[in-house]
Coordinates of C-alpha atoms and ligand atoms in Angstrom, one line a residue:
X1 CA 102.3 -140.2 -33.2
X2 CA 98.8 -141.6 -32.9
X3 CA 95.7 -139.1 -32.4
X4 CA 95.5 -141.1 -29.3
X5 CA 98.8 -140.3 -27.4
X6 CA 98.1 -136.8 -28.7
X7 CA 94.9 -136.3 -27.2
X8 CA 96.4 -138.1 -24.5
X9 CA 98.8 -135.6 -24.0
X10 CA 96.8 -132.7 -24.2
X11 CA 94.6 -134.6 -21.5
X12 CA 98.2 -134.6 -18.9
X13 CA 98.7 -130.7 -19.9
X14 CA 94.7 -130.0 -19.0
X15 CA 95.0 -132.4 -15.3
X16 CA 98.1 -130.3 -14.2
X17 CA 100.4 -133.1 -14.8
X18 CA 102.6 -131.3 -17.2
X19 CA 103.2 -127.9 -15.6
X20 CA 105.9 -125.5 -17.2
X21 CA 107.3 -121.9 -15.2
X22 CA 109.1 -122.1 -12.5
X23 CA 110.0 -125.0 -10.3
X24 CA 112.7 -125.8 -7.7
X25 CA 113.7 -129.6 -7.6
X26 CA 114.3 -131.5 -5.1
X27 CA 118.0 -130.7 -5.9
X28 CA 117.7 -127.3 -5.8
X29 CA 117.5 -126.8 -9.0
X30 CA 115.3 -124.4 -11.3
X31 CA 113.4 -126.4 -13.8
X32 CA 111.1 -124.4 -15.8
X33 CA 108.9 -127.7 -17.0
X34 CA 108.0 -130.4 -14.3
X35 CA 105.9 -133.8 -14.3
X36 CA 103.7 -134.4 -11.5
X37 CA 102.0 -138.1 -12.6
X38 CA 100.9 -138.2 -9.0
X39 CA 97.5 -135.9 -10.1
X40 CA 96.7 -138.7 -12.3
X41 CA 94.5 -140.3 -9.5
X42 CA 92.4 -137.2 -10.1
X43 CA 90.8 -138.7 -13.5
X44 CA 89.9 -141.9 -14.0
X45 CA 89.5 -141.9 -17.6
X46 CA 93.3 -140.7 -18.0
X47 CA 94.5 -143.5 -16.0
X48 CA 92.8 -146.0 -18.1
X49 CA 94.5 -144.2 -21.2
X50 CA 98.2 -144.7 -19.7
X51 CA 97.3 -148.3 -18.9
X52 CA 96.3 -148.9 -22.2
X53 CA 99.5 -147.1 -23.6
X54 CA 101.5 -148.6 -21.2
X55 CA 100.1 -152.2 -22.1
X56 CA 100.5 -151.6 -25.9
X57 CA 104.3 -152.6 -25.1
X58 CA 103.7 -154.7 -22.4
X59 CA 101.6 -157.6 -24.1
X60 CA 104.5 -158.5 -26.5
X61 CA 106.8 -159.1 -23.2
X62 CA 107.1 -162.1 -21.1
X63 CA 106.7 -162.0 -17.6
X64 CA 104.9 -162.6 -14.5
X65 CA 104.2 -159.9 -12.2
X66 CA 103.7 -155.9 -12.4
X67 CA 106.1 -153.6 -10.5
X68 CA 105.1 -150.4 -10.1
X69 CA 107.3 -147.9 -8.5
X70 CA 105.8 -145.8 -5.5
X71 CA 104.1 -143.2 -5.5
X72 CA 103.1 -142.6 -9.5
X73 CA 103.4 -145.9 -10.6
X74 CA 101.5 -147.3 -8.2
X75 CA 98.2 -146.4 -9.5
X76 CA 99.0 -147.5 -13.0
X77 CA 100.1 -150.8 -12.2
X78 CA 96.9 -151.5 -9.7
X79 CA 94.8 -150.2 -12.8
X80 CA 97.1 -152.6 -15.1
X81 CA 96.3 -155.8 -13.0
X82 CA 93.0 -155.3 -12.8
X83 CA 92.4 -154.3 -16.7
X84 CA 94.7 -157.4 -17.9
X85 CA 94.9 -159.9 -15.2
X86 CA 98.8 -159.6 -14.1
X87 CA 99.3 -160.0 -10.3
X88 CA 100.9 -156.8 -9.0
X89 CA 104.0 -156.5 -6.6
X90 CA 105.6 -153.0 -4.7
X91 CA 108.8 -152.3 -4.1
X92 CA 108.5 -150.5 -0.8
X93 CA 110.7 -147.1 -0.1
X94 CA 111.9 -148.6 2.9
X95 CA 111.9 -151.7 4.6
X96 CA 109.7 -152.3 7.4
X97 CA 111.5 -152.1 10.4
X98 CA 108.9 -154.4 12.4
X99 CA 107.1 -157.5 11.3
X100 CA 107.9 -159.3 8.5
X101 CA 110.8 -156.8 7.0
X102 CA 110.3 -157.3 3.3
X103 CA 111.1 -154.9 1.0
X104 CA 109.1 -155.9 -1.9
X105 CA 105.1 -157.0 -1.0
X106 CA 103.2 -159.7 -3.1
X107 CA 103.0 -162.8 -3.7
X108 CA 106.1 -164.3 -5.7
X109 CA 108.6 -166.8 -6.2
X110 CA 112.5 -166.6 -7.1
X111 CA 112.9 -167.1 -10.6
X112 CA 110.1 -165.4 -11.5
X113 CA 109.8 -162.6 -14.1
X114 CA 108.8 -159.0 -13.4
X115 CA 108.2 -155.9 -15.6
X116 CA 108.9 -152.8 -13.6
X117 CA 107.2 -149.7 -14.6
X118 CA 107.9 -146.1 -13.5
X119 CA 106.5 -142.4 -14.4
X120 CA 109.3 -140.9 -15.6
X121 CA 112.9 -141.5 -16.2
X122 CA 115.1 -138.9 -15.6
X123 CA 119.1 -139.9 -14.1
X124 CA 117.8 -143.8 -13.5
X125 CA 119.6 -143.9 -10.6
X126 CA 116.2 -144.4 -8.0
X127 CA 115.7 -147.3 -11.4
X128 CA 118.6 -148.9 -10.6
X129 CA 118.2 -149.0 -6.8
X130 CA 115.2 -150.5 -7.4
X131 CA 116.1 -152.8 -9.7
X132 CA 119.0 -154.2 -8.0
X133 CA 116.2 -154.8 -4.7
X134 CA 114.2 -157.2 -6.7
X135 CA 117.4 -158.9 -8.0
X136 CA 118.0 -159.6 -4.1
X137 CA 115.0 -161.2 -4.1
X138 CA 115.3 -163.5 -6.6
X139 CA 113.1 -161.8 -9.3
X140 CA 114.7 -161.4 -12.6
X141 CA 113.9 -158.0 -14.4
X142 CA 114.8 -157.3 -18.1
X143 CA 112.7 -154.5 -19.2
X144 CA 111.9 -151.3 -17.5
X145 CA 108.5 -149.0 -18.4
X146 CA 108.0 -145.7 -18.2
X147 CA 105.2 -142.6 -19.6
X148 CA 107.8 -140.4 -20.2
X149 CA 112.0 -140.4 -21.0
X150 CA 113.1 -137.0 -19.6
X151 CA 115.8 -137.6 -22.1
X152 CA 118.7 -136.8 -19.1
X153 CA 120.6 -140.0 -19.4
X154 CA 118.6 -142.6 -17.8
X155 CA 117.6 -144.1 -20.1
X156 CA 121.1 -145.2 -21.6
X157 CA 122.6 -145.6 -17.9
X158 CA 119.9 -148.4 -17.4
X159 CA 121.0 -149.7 -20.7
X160 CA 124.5 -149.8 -19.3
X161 CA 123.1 -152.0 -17.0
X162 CA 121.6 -154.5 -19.7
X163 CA 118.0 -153.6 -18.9
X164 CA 116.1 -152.6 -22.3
X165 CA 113.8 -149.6 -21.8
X166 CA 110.6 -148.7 -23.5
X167 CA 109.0 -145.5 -22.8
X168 CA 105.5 -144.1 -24.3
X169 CA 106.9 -140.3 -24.7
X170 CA 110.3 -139.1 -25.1
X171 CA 109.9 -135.2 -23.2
X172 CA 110.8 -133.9 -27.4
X173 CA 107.4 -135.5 -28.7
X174 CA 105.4 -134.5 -25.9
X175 CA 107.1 -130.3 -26.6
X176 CA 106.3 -130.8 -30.5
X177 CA 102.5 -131.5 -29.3
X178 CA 102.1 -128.9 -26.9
X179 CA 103.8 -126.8 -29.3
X180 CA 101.5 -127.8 -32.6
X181 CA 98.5 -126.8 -30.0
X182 CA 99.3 -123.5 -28.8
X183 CA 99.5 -124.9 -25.2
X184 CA 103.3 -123.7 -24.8
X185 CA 105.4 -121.2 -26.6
X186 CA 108.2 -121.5 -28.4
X187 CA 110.5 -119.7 -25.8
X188 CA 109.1 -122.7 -23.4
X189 CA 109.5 -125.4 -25.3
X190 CA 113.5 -124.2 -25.8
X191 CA 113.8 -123.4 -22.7
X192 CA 112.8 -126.8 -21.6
X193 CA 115.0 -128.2 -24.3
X194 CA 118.1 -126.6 -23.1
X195 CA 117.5 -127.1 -19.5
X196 CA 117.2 -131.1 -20.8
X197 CA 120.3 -130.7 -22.3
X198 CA 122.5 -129.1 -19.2
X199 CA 121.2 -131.5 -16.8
X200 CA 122.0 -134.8 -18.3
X201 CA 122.1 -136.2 -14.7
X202 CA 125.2 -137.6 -12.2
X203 CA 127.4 -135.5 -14.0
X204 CA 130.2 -136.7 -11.2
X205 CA 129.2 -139.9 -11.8
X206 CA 129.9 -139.7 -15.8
X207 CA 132.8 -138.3 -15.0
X208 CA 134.1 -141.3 -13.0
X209 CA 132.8 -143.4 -16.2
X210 CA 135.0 -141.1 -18.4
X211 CA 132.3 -139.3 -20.1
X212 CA 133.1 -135.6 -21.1
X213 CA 130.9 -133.0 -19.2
X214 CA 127.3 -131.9 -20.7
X215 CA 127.2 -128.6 -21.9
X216 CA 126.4 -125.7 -19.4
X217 CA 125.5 -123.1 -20.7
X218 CA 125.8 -119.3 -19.7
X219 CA 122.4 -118.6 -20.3
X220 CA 121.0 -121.2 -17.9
X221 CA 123.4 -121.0 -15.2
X222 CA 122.1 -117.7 -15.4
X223 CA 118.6 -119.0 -15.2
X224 CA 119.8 -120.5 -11.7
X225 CA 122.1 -118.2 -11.0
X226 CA 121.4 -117.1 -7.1
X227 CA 123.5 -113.7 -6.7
X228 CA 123.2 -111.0 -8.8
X229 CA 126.6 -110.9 -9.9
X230 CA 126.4 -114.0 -11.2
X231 CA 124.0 -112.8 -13.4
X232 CA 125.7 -109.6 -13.9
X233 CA 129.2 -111.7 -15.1
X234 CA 126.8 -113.6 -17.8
X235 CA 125.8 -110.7 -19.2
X236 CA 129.3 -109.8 -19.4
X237 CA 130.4 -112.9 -21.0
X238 CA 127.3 -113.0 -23.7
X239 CA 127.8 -109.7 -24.3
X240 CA 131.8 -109.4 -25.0
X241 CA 131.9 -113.0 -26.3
X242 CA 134.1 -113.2 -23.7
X243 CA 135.0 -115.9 -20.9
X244 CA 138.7 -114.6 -19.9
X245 CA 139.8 -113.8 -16.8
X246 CA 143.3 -111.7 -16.9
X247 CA 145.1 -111.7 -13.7
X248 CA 146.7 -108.8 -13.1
X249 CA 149.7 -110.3 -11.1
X250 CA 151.8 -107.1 -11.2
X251 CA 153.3 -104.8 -8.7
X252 CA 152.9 -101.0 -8.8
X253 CA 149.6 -99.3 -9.3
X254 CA 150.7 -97.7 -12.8
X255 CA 151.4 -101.2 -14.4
X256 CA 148.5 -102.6 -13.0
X257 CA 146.1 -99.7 -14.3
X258 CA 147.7 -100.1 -17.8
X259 CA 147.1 -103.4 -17.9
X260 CA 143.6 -103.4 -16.7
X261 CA 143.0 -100.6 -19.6
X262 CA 145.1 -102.9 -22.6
X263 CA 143.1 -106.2 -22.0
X264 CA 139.9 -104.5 -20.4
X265 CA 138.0 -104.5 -23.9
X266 CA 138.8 -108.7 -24.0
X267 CA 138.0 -109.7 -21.0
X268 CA 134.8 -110.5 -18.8
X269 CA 136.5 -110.5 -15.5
X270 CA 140.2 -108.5 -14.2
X271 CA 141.7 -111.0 -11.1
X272 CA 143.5 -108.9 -8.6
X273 CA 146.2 -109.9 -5.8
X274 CA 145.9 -106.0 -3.9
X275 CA 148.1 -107.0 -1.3
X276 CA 151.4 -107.3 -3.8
X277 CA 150.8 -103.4 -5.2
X278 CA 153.7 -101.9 -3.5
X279 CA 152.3 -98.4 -3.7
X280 CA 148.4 -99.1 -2.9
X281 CA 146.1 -96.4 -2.0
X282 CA 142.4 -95.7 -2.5
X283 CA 143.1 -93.8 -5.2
X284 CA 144.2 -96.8 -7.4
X285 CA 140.5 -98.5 -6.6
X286 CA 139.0 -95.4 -7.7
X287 CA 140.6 -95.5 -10.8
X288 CA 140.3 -99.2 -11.3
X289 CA 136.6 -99.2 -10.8
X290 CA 135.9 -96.6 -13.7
X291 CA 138.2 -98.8 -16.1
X292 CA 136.2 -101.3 -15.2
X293 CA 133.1 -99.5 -15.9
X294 CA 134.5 -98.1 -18.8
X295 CA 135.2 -101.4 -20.4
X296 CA 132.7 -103.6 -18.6
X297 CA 134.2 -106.1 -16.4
X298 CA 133.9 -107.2 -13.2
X299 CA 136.8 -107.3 -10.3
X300 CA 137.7 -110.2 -8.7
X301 CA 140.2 -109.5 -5.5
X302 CA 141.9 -113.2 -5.0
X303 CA 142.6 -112.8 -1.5
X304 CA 141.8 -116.6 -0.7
X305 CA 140.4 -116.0 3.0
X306 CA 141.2 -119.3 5.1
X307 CA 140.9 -118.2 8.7
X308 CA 138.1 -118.8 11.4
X309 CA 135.6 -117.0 11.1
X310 CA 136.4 -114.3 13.2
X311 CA 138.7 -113.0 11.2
X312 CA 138.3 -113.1 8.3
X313 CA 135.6 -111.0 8.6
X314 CA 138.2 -108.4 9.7
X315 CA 140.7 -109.5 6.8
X316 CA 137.3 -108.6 4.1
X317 CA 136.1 -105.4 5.6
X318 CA 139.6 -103.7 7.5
X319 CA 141.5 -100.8 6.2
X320 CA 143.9 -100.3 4.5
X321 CA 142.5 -102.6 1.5
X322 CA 139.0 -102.4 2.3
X323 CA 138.3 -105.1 0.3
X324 CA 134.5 -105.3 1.1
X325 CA 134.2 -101.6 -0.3
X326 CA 135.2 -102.3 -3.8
X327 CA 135.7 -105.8 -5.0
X328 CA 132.7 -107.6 -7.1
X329 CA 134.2 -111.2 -5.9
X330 CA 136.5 -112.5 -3.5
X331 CA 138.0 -115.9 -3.5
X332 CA 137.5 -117.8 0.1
X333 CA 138.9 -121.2 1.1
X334 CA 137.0 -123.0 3.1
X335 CA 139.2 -125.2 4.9
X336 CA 138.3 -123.8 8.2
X337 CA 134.4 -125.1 7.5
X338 CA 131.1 -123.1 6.2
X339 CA 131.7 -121.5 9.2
X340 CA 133.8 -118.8 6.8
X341 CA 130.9 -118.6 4.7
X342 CA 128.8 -117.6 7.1
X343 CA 131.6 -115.0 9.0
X344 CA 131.6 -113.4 5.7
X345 CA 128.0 -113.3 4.8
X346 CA 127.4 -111.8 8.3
X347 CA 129.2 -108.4 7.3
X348 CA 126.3 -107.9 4.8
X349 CA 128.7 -107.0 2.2
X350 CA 127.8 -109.8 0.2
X351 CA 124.9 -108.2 -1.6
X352 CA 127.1 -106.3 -3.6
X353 CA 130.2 -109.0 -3.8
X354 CA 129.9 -112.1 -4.7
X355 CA 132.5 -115.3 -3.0
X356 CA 134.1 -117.9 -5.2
X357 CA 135.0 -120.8 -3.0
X358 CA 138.6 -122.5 -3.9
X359 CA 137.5 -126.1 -4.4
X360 CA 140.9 -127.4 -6.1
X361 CA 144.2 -125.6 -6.9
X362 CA 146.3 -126.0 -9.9
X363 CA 149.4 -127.0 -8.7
X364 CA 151.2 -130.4 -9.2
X365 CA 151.4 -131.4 -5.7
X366 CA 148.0 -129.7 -4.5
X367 CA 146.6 -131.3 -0.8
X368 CA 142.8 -130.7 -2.8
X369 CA 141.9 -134.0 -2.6
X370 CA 138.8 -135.6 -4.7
X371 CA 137.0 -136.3 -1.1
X372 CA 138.0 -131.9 -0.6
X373 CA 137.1 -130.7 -3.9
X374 CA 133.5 -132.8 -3.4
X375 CA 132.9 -131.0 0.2
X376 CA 134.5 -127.5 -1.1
X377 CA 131.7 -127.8 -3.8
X378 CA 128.8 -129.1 -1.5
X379 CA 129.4 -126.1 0.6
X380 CA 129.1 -123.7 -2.5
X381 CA 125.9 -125.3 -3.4
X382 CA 124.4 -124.8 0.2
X383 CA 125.1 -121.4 -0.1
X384 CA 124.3 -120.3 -3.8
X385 CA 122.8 -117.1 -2.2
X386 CA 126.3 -115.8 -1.2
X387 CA 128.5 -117.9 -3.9
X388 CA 129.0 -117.4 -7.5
X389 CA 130.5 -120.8 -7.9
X390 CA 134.2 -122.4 -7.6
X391 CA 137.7 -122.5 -8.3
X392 CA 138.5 -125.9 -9.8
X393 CA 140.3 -128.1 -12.6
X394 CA 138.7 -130.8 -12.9
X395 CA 135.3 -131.2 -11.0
X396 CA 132.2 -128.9 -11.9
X397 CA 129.4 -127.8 -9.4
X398 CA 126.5 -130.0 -10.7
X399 CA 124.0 -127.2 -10.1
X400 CA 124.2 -125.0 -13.0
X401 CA 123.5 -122.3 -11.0
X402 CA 127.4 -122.2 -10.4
X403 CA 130.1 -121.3 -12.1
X404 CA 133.5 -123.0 -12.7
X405 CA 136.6 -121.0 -12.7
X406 CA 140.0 -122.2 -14.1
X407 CA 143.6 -120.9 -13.6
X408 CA 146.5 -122.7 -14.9
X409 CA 145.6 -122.0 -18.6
X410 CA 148.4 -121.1 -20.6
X411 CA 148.5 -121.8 -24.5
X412 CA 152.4 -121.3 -24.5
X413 CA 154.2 -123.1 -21.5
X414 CA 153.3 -126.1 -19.6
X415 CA 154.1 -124.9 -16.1
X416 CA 156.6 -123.4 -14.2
X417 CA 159.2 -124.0 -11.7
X418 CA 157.0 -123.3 -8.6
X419 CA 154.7 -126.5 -9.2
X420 CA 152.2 -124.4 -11.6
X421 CA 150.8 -126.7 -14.1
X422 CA 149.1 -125.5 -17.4
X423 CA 146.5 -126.7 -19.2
X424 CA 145.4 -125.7 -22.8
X425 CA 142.0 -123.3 -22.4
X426 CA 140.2 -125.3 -25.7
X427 CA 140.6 -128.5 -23.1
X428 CA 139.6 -126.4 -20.3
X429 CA 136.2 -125.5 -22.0
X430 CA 135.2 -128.3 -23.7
X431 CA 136.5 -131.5 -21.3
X432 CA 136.2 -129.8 -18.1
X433 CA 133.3 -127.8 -18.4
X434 CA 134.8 -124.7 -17.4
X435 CA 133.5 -121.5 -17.5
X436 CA 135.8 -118.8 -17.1
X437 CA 139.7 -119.2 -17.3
X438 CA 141.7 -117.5 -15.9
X439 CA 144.9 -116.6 -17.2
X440 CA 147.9 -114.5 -15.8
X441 CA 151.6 -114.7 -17.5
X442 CA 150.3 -115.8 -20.5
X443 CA 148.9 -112.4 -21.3
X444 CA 150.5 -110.1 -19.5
X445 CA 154.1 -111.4 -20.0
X446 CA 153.1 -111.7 -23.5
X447 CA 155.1 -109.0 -25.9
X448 CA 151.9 -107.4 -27.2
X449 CA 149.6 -107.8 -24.4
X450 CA 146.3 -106.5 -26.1
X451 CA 146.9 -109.1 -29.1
X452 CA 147.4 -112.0 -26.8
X453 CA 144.8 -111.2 -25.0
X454 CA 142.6 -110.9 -28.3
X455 CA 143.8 -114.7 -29.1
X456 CA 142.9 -116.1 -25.7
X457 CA 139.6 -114.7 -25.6
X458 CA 138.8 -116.2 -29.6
X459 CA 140.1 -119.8 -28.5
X460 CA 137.9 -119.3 -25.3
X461 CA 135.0 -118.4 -27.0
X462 CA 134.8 -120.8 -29.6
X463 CA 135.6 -123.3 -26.9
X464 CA 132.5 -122.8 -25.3
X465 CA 130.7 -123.1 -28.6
X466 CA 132.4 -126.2 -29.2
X467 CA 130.9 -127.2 -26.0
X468 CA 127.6 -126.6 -26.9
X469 CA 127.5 -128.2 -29.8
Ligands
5BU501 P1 149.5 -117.6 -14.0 O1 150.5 -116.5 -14.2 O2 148.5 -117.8 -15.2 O3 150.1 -118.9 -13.6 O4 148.6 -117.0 -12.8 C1 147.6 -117.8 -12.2 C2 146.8 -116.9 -11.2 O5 145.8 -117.7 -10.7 C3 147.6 -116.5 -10.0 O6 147.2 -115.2 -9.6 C4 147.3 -117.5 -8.9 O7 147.2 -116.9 -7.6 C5 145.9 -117.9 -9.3 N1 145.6 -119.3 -8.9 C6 146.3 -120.4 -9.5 O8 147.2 -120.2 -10.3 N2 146.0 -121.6 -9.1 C7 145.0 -121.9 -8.2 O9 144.7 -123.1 -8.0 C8 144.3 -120.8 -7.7 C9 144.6 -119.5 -8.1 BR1 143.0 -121.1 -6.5

């Protein structure tokens, strides 16, 4: 890289413009780097040394106007016109709604060429939006500028769409520069890196095109991670190299103890149905709890709540299950509406447990429709305080801060005659983007329960890595 762009850079750190800690997007999600190009009004020097950058590329392009994209971009491209004599047009954010009504100001004519140029480029998507305005309007568009590629898959998605883009930082080179001068540390720079990595945008999108899932990883849902069991089922899972789920589907307190102490040193998580022990009492959470301590996993009660409100409220807190008292999560449908989420949250048992919302079920002829599954997850992700993240097959909670949880695994069978249907876990992990599977007959039918356990946890766990690699 030239002295220039690097002195350049250090210039963007010094103005504020390239901030790194803590930062909430306007998604919701915890970035710990963020670009704020608008603070380059605030020295005119450094908007003279984008232009300049900028126009390096631009002078070998054909066209007849400059596009800059509100609000960043504007500035550039004003200082662009003037520096090298190219007439300037805007792309408004919205139409007028009186007057004239245009959406792009100027003076133009169809047929005529246009460069667009942008801050950043992070999913493309407000790109393409943009792009496809000026098409409306009869200017034809072919390459697309930008300071910096966030490197989260806008860049090829405009590609996709035949534009060709030329950026004057990928968000790598400007790290290695910050890095080489002491301005960031290393646990910054790989922090940025990997949050770059897990939010290669419109993941719901990709997977509509067919492309397999980014990889989440544990450590940065737990970076986003809202509840504190959340964070406390990561440590779990990095610390046991373990993202199994056993569910304990049996039906006497004796069996379900033994079970809970043969796979407790494999797992991260022990799934309970309480209502099917035939002989429950307190006495069997009391002893459940210290296995659980013991061998350091968390209990997940899968009573699937799916009343009003009203009750169940009553169904989490009454006697004789008590449910509120002792389970770290409970699984909640929410077919009757957030309204659920917020029956439950008004208890103020949810400090201590944490609800997983039923998104999608496994079975063959499952009324989860896409349209469901999409709502199921929006209400998770308005309510990250009280939700660990969901039950689902095949659609992932974009926010990372969420986790995806997968029954139906089974390594042996492919269903059974009840409409189950099985999937393989390594498909789970790496194709799905699962988190945690969960897994019920398959281990505790198994003849040597502990052993099978043992192999489903090894196929899980490299899984993941597979994933991340
Ligand atoms: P299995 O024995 O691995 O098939 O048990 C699966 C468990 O997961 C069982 O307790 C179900 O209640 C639970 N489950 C499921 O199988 N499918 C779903 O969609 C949901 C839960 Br939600």
């Amino acid at each position: 890289m030239s002295t220039q762009k690097k002195e350049l850079v250090l210039k963007l750190f010094e103005l504020g413009v390239l901030k790194f800690g803590s930062f909430t997007l306007k998604s919701g999600l915890l970035s710990p780097f963020y670009l704020d190009f608008r603070r380059i009004i605030g020295d005119p020097n450094i908007l003279r040394d984008i232009s300049e950058q900028l126009w390096e590329i631009a002078k070998d392009l054909e066209f007849d106007h400059l596009c800059g994209v509100p609000y960043a971009a504007l500035s550039i491209s004003s200082t662009m016109s003037v520096l090298y004599g190219k007439p300037m047009i805007v792309k408004r954010k919205e139409a007028k709604k009186y007057g004239t009504k245009k959406i792009v100001e100027g003076v133009f004519e169809k047929g005529q060429k246009c460069i667009i140029l942008d801050d950043v480029i992070s999913s493309g998507i407000s790109m393409i939006e943009t792009l496809e305005a000026l098409k409306k309007e009869g200017l034809q568009t072919t390459d697309v500028l930008a300071i910096v590629n966030r490197m989260q898959g806008g860049v090829p998605a405009l590609e996709s769409h035949g534009y060709r883009v030329h950026c004057v930082y990928e968000m790598d080179e400007i790290l290695s520069v910050l890095l080489e001068y002491n301005k960031i540390s290393k646990q910054q720079a790989e922090d940025t890196q990997e949050f770059i990595r897990n939010n290669s945008i419109n993941f719901e999108q990709l997977r509509k095109e067919g492309v397999s899932v980014p990889s989440w990883s544990y450590r940065n849902i737990k970076l986003r991670a809202e509840h504190p069991v959340a964070k406390r089922l990561i440590n779990i899972i990095t610390a046991k190299r373990s993202n199994l789920c056993c569910s304990a589907d049996v039906s006497t307190k004796r069996e379900l103890l033994q079970l809970a102490n043969r796979v407790g040193p494999h797992i991260c998580m022990l799934k309970t149905h309480i209502d099917n022990i035939q002989d429950f009492d307190r006495e069997l959470v009391i002893e459940l709890k210290k296995i659980a301590e013991k061998h350091n996993f968390i209990i997940l009660e899968d009573r699937k709540f799916a009343d009003i409100g009203h009750i169940v409220k009553q169904q989490f807190t009454s006697p004789p299950f008590s449910i509120a008292d002792w389970a770290d999560a409970v699984t909640v449908h929410v077919i009757a509406g957030s309204s659920s989420i917020d029956a439950l949250r008004s208890t103020g048992y949810l400090n201590n447990t944490g609800l997983i919302i039923v998104a999608e079920m496994s079975t063959q002829d499952t009324l989860t429709s896409e349209n469901y599954t999409e709502q199921a997850i929006r209400i998770a992700e308005n309510n990250k305080d009280v939700v660990l993240g969901v039950v689902a097959q095949n659609y992932r909670p974009e926010s990372a801060g969420l986790m995806m949880f997968t029954p139906g695994i089974n390594i042996d069978s492919k269903g059974d005659q009840h409409g189950q249907v099985y999937n393989p876990p390594s498909e789970a992990f790496t194709k799905r983007g699962v988190d945690v599977m969960i897994v019920g007959r398959g281990i505790y039918q198994a003849e040597d329960i502990a052993k099978k356990a043992a192999e489903y946890r090894n196929i899980g766990w490299d899984s993941y890595q597979e994933r991340l690699n």
